[in-house]
Amino acid sequence: MSTPTSFIVGAYEHPMRKAPDHTIARLHSDVALGALADAGLGLGDVDGFFTSGDSPGLGPASMAEYLGIRPRHVDTVDTGGSSYIIGAAQAARAIADGRCDVALVTLAGKPRTKAWVAGEGAYLADPQSPEVPYEFPYSLGTVEAYALSATRHMHEFGTTSEQLAWVKVAASHHAQHNPNAMLRDVVTVEDVVGSPMIADPLHRLDCCVVSDGGGALVLARPEIARELGRPLVTLRGSGVATKNLDGGRLDLVTSAGAVSGPAAFEDARLTPADVRYASVYDSFTITVVVQLEDLGFCDKGKGGAFVADGNLIAGVGTLPINTDGGGLCNNHPANRGGMTKMIEAVRQLRGEAHPAVQVPDCGIALVHGTGGYLSTRHTSATVLLERL
């Protein structure tokens, strides 16, 4: 690999899952201070700031004033669940380009206690969105949109509800070790398929949790990172792609990850076989199955069989994923779950995950997120992280 130009030196996940008395700005501040403390840095060291649509007011400008920082470079991207995966890649590039030395990336949201805050799901009914006049009258919602993909996957490949349920079962096995996870009880396949139907074929336990909270990352140029004495985790490769509805001419069982994944592997000069751990966006169980296929961990149509029988459980299967419990059990703040996926990947690479789920000799981790609707339009982002 080429010489790293930046390292992730700080990572922090907010412990709260319900924060009625915290403003979103306060949550941003909490995670910023937590990540900086993890890195051994302070607000005065930050000269690059990255955030997304969950940032209140004027975004980076309002939050920079709230935090008391004066960055010489700011950036923002809003692609839903993939926002902060893209944001971390942009921060790494900004450092490589000399636009900043220490980059702070923050996420915060309160969808559990204050739904429909600006930037949190507003795109679902934004009258300025060109697709809304054609889709909103038919009440297309998030669960229904993902159920379309699940139904088609079952029709084309024979995927079963029991196979999808294994994604939730794996998440619950991991969440039992996470004291902050919203759902810590281990569930069975029977529990999942026996839970109430939300949008056929997706049951309640096929769906992610909704939480308040947030998270943050700190990246720094190598000279600074090496002085901090933290484990050296670098972003080795990245890829981004969008998928459009194309007037209805689309493949319901393929995501933009089929493009962003190979691009990231090529950029990193790695293959799926090199990955020891994967953080994969899990808004629904079908999301994981489709993305694992598109990322190259199994053939298209074989995702149901791949995730079955505990293959995603740390210490049991061949590809541990979402060892914090993921969006299905741990948390899902601000509809931008890519941040927490980055944080758990950093923990795994540092050897700081819970001992019960820590992947031995974890040197390469993949992080992947999809923002939008799997069955219509979305943006996928994939990064490969490495510990040196």
CSV table of C-alpha atoms in Angstrom, one decimal:
chain,number,residue,atom,x,y,z
A,1,MET,CA,0.0,0.0,0.0
A,2,SER,CA,1.0,3.6,-0.4
A,3,THR,CA,2.2,5.7,2.6
A,4,PRO,CA,-0.8,6.7,4.7
A,5,THR,CA,-1.5,10.4,4.6
A,6,SER,CA,-3.8,10.4,7.7
A,7,PHE,CA,-4.9,8.3,10.6
A,8,ILE,CA,-8.1,7.9,12.6
A,9,VAL,CA,-6.9,8.8,16.1
A,10,GLY,CA,-10.2,9.3,18.0
A,11,ALA,CA,-13.6,7.7,18.0
A,12,TYR,CA,-16.5,8.1,20.4
A,13,GLU,CA,-20.1,6.9,20.5
A,14,HIS,CA,-22.7,8.7,22.7
A,15,PRO,CA,-23.9,6.4,25.4
A,16,MET,CA,-27.4,7.8,25.5
A,17,ARG,CA,-30.2,6.3,23.4
A,18,LYS,CA,-32.9,8.7,24.7
A,19,ALA,CA,-31.9,12.3,25.3
A,20,PRO,CA,-35.1,14.4,25.7
A,21,ASP,CA,-33.2,17.1,27.7
A,22,HIS,CA,-30.3,17.5,25.3
A,23,THR,CA,-30.3,19.7,22.3
A,24,ILE,CA,-28.8,18.4,19.1
A,25,ALA,CA,-26.0,20.9,19.4
A,26,ARG,CA,-25.3,19.6,22.9
A,27,LEU,CA,-25.1,16.0,21.5
A,28,HIS,CA,-22.7,17.2,18.8
A,29,SER,CA,-20.6,18.8,21.5
A,30,ASP,CA,-20.6,15.7,23.7
A,31,VAL,CA,-19.4,13.4,21.0
A,32,ALA,CA,-16.8,16.0,19.7
A,33,LEU,CA,-15.3,16.2,23.2
A,34,GLY,CA,-15.4,12.5,23.6
A,35,ALA,CA,-13.6,11.7,20.4
A,36,LEU,CA,-11.0,14.4,21.0
A,37,ALA,CA,-10.4,13.1,24.5
A,38,ASP,CA,-10.0,9.6,23.0
A,39,ALA,CA,-7.3,11.0,20.7
A,40,GLY,CA,-5.6,13.0,23.4
A,41,LEU,CA,-6.4,16.3,21.7
A,42,GLY,CA,-8.5,19.3,22.4
A,43,LEU,CA,-10.8,21.7,20.6
A,44,GLY,CA,-7.9,24.0,20.0
A,45,ASP,CA,-6.2,21.4,17.8
A,46,VAL,CA,-9.1,21.2,15.4
A,47,ASP,CA,-8.6,23.0,12.1
A,48,GLY,CA,-11.0,20.9,9.9
A,49,PHE,CA,-14.7,20.3,10.6
A,50,PHE,CA,-17.1,17.9,8.9
A,51,THR,CA,-20.7,17.3,9.5
A,52,SER,CA,-24.0,16.5,7.7
A,53,GLY,CA,-27.7,17.6,7.6
A,54,ASP,CA,-28.2,16.7,11.2
A,55,SER,CA,-26.1,19.7,12.2
A,56,PRO,CA,-28.4,22.5,13.4
A,57,GLY,CA,-28.6,26.0,12.1
A,58,LEU,CA,-26.0,26.9,9.5
A,59,GLY,CA,-24.4,23.5,9.8
A,60,PRO,CA,-20.6,23.8,10.2
A,61,ALA,CA,-20.8,27.5,10.8
A,62,SER,CA,-23.3,27.3,13.7
A,63,MET,CA,-21.6,24.3,15.2
A,64,ALA,CA,-18.1,25.8,14.9
A,65,GLU,CA,-19.3,28.8,16.9
A,66,TYR,CA,-21.0,26.5,19.4
A,67,LEU,CA,-17.8,24.5,19.9
A,68,GLY,CA,-15.6,27.5,19.9
A,69,ILE,CA,-13.4,26.3,17.0
A,70,ARG,CA,-12.1,28.2,14.0
A,71,PRO,CA,-11.5,25.6,11.3
A,72,ARG,CA,-9.7,26.6,8.1
A,73,HIS,CA,-11.6,23.9,6.2
A,74,VAL,CA,-15.2,22.8,6.5
A,75,ASP,CA,-17.3,20.3,4.6
A,76,THR,CA,-20.7,18.8,4.7
A,77,VAL,CA,-22.5,15.9,2.9
A,78,ASP,CA,-26.0,14.6,3.3
A,79,THR,CA,-26.6,11.2,1.7
A,80,GLY,CA,-28.5,9.6,4.6
A,81,GLY,CA,-27.0,6.4,6.0
A,82,SER,CA,-23.8,6.8,4.0
A,83,SER,CA,-23.1,10.4,4.9
A,84,TYR,CA,-20.5,9.9,7.5
A,85,ILE,CA,-18.6,7.2,5.6
A,86,ILE,CA,-18.2,9.7,2.8
A,87,GLY,CA,-17.4,12.4,5.4
A,88,ALA,CA,-14.6,10.3,6.9
A,89,ALA,CA,-13.2,9.8,3.4
A,90,GLN,CA,-13.4,13.5,2.6
A,91,ALA,CA,-11.7,14.3,5.9
A,92,ALA,CA,-8.8,12.0,5.0
A,93,ARG,CA,-8.5,13.6,1.5
A,94,ALA,CA,-8.6,17.1,3.0
A,95,ILE,CA,-5.7,16.2,5.3
A,96,ALA,CA,-3.8,14.6,2.4
A,97,ASP,CA,-4.3,17.8,0.4
A,98,GLY,CA,-3.0,20.0,3.2
A,99,ARG,CA,-6.3,21.7,3.8
A,100,CYS,CA,-6.2,20.8,7.5
A,101,ASP,CA,-4.1,18.8,10.0
A,102,VAL,CA,-6.7,17.6,12.5
A,103,ALA,CA,-10.2,16.9,11.2
A,104,LEU,CA,-13.3,16.5,13.5
A,105,VAL,CA,-16.3,14.6,12.1
A,106,THR,CA,-19.5,14.8,14.2
A,107,LEU,CA,-23.0,13.2,14.1
A,108,ALA,CA,-25.9,13.8,16.4
A,109,GLY,CA,-29.7,13.4,16.3
A,110,LYS,CA,-32.9,13.0,18.3
A,111,PRO,CA,-35.3,11.0,16.1
A,112,ARG,CA,-36.5,9.0,19.1
A,113,THR,CA,-37.7,11.9,21.2
A,114,LYS,CA,-38.1,14.6,18.6
A,115,ALA,CA,-39.0,13.2,15.2
A,116,TRP,CA,-39.0,15.3,12.0
A,117,VAL,CA,-36.2,17.6,13.2
A,118,ALA,CA,-34.9,19.4,10.1
A,119,GLY,CA,-32.6,17.2,8.2
A,120,GLU,CA,-33.9,14.0,9.9
A,121,GLY,CA,-36.0,12.2,7.4
A,122,ALA,CA,-37.3,15.4,5.9
A,123,TYR,CA,-36.2,14.2,2.4
A,124,LEU,CA,-39.0,11.6,2.6
A,125,ALA,CA,-41.6,14.4,2.0
A,126,ASP,CA,-39.6,17.4,0.9
A,127,PRO,CA,-41.8,19.2,-1.6
A,128,GLN,CA,-38.7,20.4,-3.4
A,129,SER,CA,-37.6,16.8,-4.2
A,130,PRO,CA,-38.4,16.1,-7.9
A,131,GLU,CA,-39.8,12.6,-7.1
A,132,VAL,CA,-42.2,13.6,-4.3
A,133,PRO,CA,-45.2,14.7,-6.5
A,134,TYR,CA,-45.1,11.2,-8.1
A,135,GLU,CA,-44.5,9.0,-5.0
A,136,PHE,CA,-45.8,10.7,-1.9
A,137,PRO,CA,-49.5,10.4,-2.9
A,138,TYR,CA,-49.0,6.6,-2.8
A,139,SER,CA,-47.6,6.7,0.7
A,140,LEU,CA,-44.3,5.1,-0.1
A,141,GLY,CA,-42.6,4.8,3.3
A,142,THR,CA,-39.2,3.4,4.4
A,143,VAL,CA,-40.4,0.0,5.5
A,144,GLU,CA,-42.6,-0.5,2.4
A,145,ALA,CA,-39.7,0.5,0.1
A,146,TYR,CA,-37.4,-2.1,1.7
A,147,ALA,CA,-40.1,-4.7,1.7
A,148,LEU,CA,-40.2,-4.4,-2.1
A,149,SER,CA,-36.6,-5.5,-2.3
A,150,ALA,CA,-37.2,-8.3,0.2
A,151,THR,CA,-40.2,-9.6,-1.7
A,152,ARG,CA,-38.3,-9.5,-5.0
A,153,HIS,CA,-35.3,-11.2,-3.5
A,154,MET,CA,-37.5,-14.0,-2.2
A,155,HIS,CA,-39.2,-14.3,-5.6
A,156,GLU,CA,-36.0,-14.5,-7.6
A,157,PHE,CA,-33.7,-16.5,-5.4
A,158,GLY,CA,-35.9,-18.4,-2.9
A,159,THR,CA,-34.7,-16.4,0.1
A,160,THR,CA,-36.8,-17.1,3.2
A,161,SER,CA,-37.9,-15.1,6.2
A,162,GLU,CA,-36.0,-17.5,8.3
A,163,GLN,CA,-32.8,-16.7,6.5
A,164,LEU,CA,-33.4,-12.9,6.9
A,165,ALA,CA,-34.0,-13.5,10.6
A,166,TRP,CA,-30.5,-14.7,11.1
A,167,VAL,CA,-29.2,-11.2,10.5
A,168,LYS,CA,-31.2,-10.0,13.6
A,169,VAL,CA,-30.2,-13.1,15.5
A,170,ALA,CA,-26.5,-12.3,14.9
A,171,ALA,CA,-27.1,-8.6,16.0
A,172,SER,CA,-28.7,-9.7,19.2
A,173,HIS,CA,-25.9,-12.1,20.0
A,174,HIS,CA,-23.5,-9.1,19.8
A,175,ALA,CA,-25.8,-6.6,21.5
A,176,GLN,CA,-26.0,-8.7,24.7
A,177,HIS,CA,-22.4,-7.6,25.4
A,178,ASN,CA,-23.1,-3.9,24.8
A,179,PRO,CA,-24.4,-2.1,27.9
A,180,ASN,CA,-25.6,0.8,25.9
A,181,ALA,CA,-27.6,-1.2,23.3
A,182,MET,CA,-31.3,-0.6,23.1
A,183,LEU,CA,-32.1,-4.3,22.6
A,184,ARG,CA,-29.9,-6.6,24.6
A,185,ASP,CA,-32.0,-9.8,24.7
A,186,VAL,CA,-30.8,-12.6,22.5
A,187,VAL,CA,-33.5,-13.6,20.0
A,188,THR,CA,-34.1,-16.7,17.9
A,189,VAL,CA,-35.2,-17.1,14.3
A,190,GLU,CA,-38.6,-18.1,15.7
A,191,ASP,CA,-38.8,-14.8,17.7
A,192,VAL,CA,-38.1,-12.8,14.5
A,193,VAL,CA,-40.6,-14.5,12.2
A,194,GLY,CA,-43.1,-14.6,15.0
A,195,SER,CA,-43.0,-10.8,15.6
A,196,PRO,CA,-45.7,-8.6,14.1
A,197,MET,CA,-45.7,-8.1,10.4
A,198,ILE,CA,-44.9,-4.5,9.5
A,199,ALA,CA,-44.7,-4.6,5.7
A,200,ASP,CA,-44.8,-8.1,4.2
A,201,PRO,CA,-42.4,-9.8,4.3
A,202,LEU,CA,-40.6,-7.7,7.0
A,203,HIS,CA,-41.5,-8.3,10.6
A,204,ARG,CA,-41.0,-5.9,13.4
A,205,LEU,CA,-37.7,-7.5,14.4
A,206,ASP,CA,-36.5,-7.2,10.8
A,207,CYS,CA,-36.5,-3.5,11.3
A,208,CYS,CA,-33.8,-1.3,13.0
A,209,VAL,CA,-34.3,0.6,16.3
A,210,VAL,CA,-34.7,4.4,16.4
A,211,SER,CA,-32.5,6.2,18.9
A,212,ASP,CA,-31.2,9.5,20.0
A,213,GLY,CA,-27.4,10.0,20.3
A,214,GLY,CA,-24.5,10.4,18.0
A,215,GLY,CA,-20.8,9.8,17.4
A,216,ALA,CA,-17.6,11.4,16.3
A,217,LEU,CA,-14.3,10.7,14.7
A,218,VAL,CA,-11.0,12.5,14.7
A,219,LEU,CA,-8.4,12.2,11.9
A,220,ALA,CA,-4.9,13.6,11.9
A,221,ARG,CA,-1.9,13.8,9.7
A,222,PRO,CA,0.7,11.1,10.4
A,223,GLU,CA,3.2,13.3,12.2
A,224,ILE,CA,0.5,14.3,14.8
A,225,ALA,CA,-1.0,10.8,15.0
A,226,ARG,CA,2.3,9.1,15.8
A,227,GLU,CA,2.9,11.5,18.7
A,228,LEU,CA,-0.4,10.6,20.3
A,229,GLY,CA,0.5,7.0,21.0
A,230,ARG,CA,-2.9,5.7,19.8
A,231,PRO,CA,-3.2,2.6,17.5
A,232,LEU,CA,-2.7,3.7,13.9
A,233,VAL,CA,-5.8,3.1,11.8
A,234,THR,CA,-5.8,4.4,8.3
A,235,LEU,CA,-8.4,4.7,5.5
A,236,ARG,CA,-6.9,2.6,2.8
A,237,GLY,CA,-9.5,2.8,0.1
A,238,SER,CA,-13.0,4.2,-0.7
A,239,GLY,CA,-15.8,4.1,-3.2
A,240,VAL,CA,-19.1,6.0,-3.7
A,241,ALA,CA,-22.0,5.3,-6.1
A,242,THR,CA,-25.6,6.2,-6.5
A,243,LYS,CA,-28.6,4.2,-7.7
A,244,ASN,CA,-31.6,5.7,-9.4
A,245,LEU,CA,-35.1,4.6,-10.0
A,246,ASP,CA,-34.7,5.3,-13.7
A,247,GLY,CA,-38.5,5.6,-14.3
A,248,GLY,CA,-39.1,2.1,-12.9
A,249,ARG,CA,-36.5,0.3,-15.0
A,250,LEU,CA,-34.4,-0.9,-12.1
A,251,ASP,CA,-33.1,-4.1,-10.4
A,252,LEU,CA,-34.8,-4.3,-7.0
A,253,VAL,CA,-32.2,-6.8,-5.6
A,254,THR,CA,-29.1,-4.8,-6.5
A,255,SER,CA,-27.7,-1.8,-4.6
A,256,ALA,CA,-25.2,0.9,-5.5
A,257,GLY,CA,-22.8,-1.2,-3.3
A,258,ALA,CA,-22.3,-3.3,-6.5
A,259,VAL,CA,-20.3,-0.2,-7.7
A,260,SER,CA,-19.0,1.4,-4.6
A,261,GLY,CA,-17.7,-1.9,-3.2
A,262,PRO,CA,-15.5,-2.9,-6.1
A,263,ALA,CA,-14.3,0.7,-6.4
A,264,ALA,CA,-13.2,0.7,-2.8
A,265,PHE,CA,-11.5,-2.7,-3.1
A,266,GLU,CA,-9.6,-1.5,-6.2
A,267,ASP,CA,-8.6,1.7,-4.5
A,268,ALA,CA,-7.3,-0.2,-1.5
A,269,ARG,CA,-5.8,-3.0,-3.6
A,270,LEU,CA,-7.6,-5.6,-1.5
A,271,THR,CA,-10.3,-8.2,-2.0
A,272,PRO,CA,-13.2,-9.4,0.1
A,273,ALA,CA,-11.1,-12.3,1.2
A,274,ASP,CA,-8.8,-9.8,3.0
A,275,VAL,CA,-11.6,-8.5,5.3
A,276,ARG,CA,-11.6,-9.8,8.8
A,277,TYR,CA,-14.5,-7.7,10.1
A,278,ALA,CA,-17.4,-5.8,8.3
A,279,SER,CA,-19.6,-2.9,9.5
A,280,VAL,CA,-22.6,-3.1,7.2
A,281,TYR,CA,-25.5,-0.7,7.3
A,282,ASP,CA,-28.5,-2.6,8.8
A,283,SER,CA,-31.6,-0.5,8.5
A,284,PHE,CA,-33.4,-3.8,7.8
A,285,THR,CA,-32.3,-7.4,7.6
A,286,ILE,CA,-32.8,-7.4,3.8
A,287,THR,CA,-30.4,-4.5,3.6
A,288,VAL,CA,-27.5,-6.6,5.0
A,289,VAL,CA,-28.3,-9.6,2.7
A,290,VAL,CA,-28.3,-7.4,-0.5
A,291,GLN,CA,-25.2,-5.5,0.5
A,292,LEU,CA,-23.1,-8.5,1.3
A,293,GLU,CA,-23.9,-9.9,-2.1
A,294,ASP,CA,-23.0,-6.7,-3.9
A,295,LEU,CA,-19.8,-6.2,-1.9
A,296,GLY,CA,-18.6,-9.6,-3.1
A,297,PHE,CA,-18.8,-11.7,0.0
A,298,CYS,CA,-21.1,-14.1,-1.8
A,299,ASP,CA,-22.7,-14.5,-5.2
A,300,LYS,CA,-25.9,-12.6,-6.0
A,301,GLY,CA,-28.9,-14.6,-4.7
A,302,LYS,CA,-26.8,-16.5,-2.2
A,303,GLY,CA,-27.0,-13.9,0.6
A,304,GLY,CA,-29.8,-15.7,2.4
A,305,ALA,CA,-27.7,-18.9,2.7
A,306,PHE,CA,-24.6,-16.8,3.6
A,307,VAL,CA,-26.1,-15.1,6.6
A,308,ALA,CA,-27.8,-18.3,7.9
A,309,ASP,CA,-26.8,-20.5,10.8
A,310,GLY,CA,-24.8,-17.8,12.6
A,311,ASN,CA,-22.3,-17.0,9.9
A,312,LEU,CA,-22.3,-13.3,10.9
A,313,ILE,CA,-21.7,-14.0,14.6
A,314,ALA,CA,-18.3,-13.3,16.1
A,315,GLY,CA,-16.5,-16.4,17.1
A,316,VAL,CA,-19.0,-18.6,15.2
A,317,GLY,CA,-19.1,-17.5,11.6
A,318,THR,CA,-16.7,-16.6,8.8
A,319,LEU,CA,-17.6,-12.9,8.6
A,320,PRO,CA,-18.5,-11.1,11.9
A,321,ILE,CA,-20.5,-8.0,11.2
A,322,ASN,CA,-21.8,-5.2,13.4
A,323,THR,CA,-20.4,-6.5,16.7
A,324,ASP,CA,-21.9,-3.6,18.7
A,325,GLY,CA,-25.4,-4.8,17.8
A,326,GLY,CA,-25.7,-2.5,14.8
A,327,GLY,CA,-28.8,-0.6,13.9
A,328,LEU,CA,-31.0,-3.6,14.5
A,329,CYS,CA,-30.2,-3.7,18.2
A,330,ASN,CA,-27.8,-1.0,19.4
A,331,ASN,CA,-28.7,2.4,18.0
A,332,HIS,CA,-29.6,4.3,14.9
A,333,PRO,CA,-29.3,8.1,15.5
A,334,ALA,CA,-30.3,10.7,13.0
A,335,ASN,CA,-31.0,8.3,10.1
A,336,ARG,CA,-27.3,8.4,9.4
A,337,GLY,CA,-26.0,5.1,10.8
A,338,GLY,CA,-22.7,5.1,8.9
A,339,MET,CA,-21.0,6.9,11.8
A,340,THR,CA,-21.6,4.2,14.3
A,341,LYS,CA,-20.4,1.7,11.7
A,342,MET,CA,-17.2,3.6,11.4
A,343,ILE,CA,-16.8,3.7,15.2
A,344,GLU,CA,-17.2,0.0,15.7
A,345,ALA,CA,-14.8,-0.8,12.9
A,346,VAL,CA,-12.2,1.4,14.6
A,347,ARG,CA,-12.8,-0.4,17.9
A,348,GLN,CA,-12.2,-3.8,16.2
A,349,LEU,CA,-9.0,-2.7,14.5
A,350,ARG,CA,-7.7,-1.2,17.7
A,351,GLY,CA,-8.6,-4.4,19.6
A,352,GLU,CA,-10.9,-2.4,21.8
A,353,ALA,CA,-14.2,-4.2,21.0
A,354,HIS,CA,-15.9,-6.2,23.8
A,355,PRO,CA,-13.7,-9.3,24.5
A,356,ALA,CA,-16.7,-11.6,23.6
A,357,VAL,CA,-16.9,-10.1,20.1
A,358,GLN,CA,-13.4,-9.0,19.4
A,359,VAL,CA,-12.1,-10.4,16.1
A,360,PRO,CA,-8.6,-11.9,16.6
A,361,ASP,CA,-5.8,-10.3,14.7
A,362,CYS,CA,-8.2,-7.8,13.0
A,363,GLY,CA,-6.1,-6.0,10.5
A,364,ILE,CA,-8.6,-5.1,7.7
A,365,ALA,CA,-12.1,-3.9,8.2
A,366,LEU,CA,-14.8,-2.9,5.7
A,367,VAL,CA,-17.4,-0.2,6.4
A,368,HIS,CA,-20.4,0.2,4.1
A,369,GLY,CA,-23.5,2.3,4.2
A,370,THR,CA,-26.5,3.0,2.1
A,371,GLY,CA,-28.6,6.2,2.4
A,372,GLY,CA,-32.0,6.4,0.9
A,373,TYR,CA,-34.3,3.6,-0.2
A,374,LEU,CA,-32.8,0.3,-1.3
A,375,SER,CA,-35.6,-0.3,-3.8
A,376,THR,CA,-35.5,3.3,-5.3
A,377,ARG,CA,-32.8,5.9,-5.1
A,378,HIS,CA,-29.8,5.8,-2.7
A,379,THR,CA,-26.2,6.6,-2.3
A,380,SER,CA,-23.8,3.8,-1.2
A,381,ALA,CA,-20.3,4.4,0.3
A,382,THR,CA,-17.7,1.8,1.1
A,383,VAL,CA,-14.3,2.2,2.8
A,384,LEU,CA,-11.5,-0.2,3.7
A,385,LEU,CA,-9.7,0.5,7.0
A,386,GLU,CA,-6.4,-0.9,8.1
A,387,ARG,CA,-4.4,-1.1,11.3
A,388,LEU,CA,-0.7,-0.6,10.8
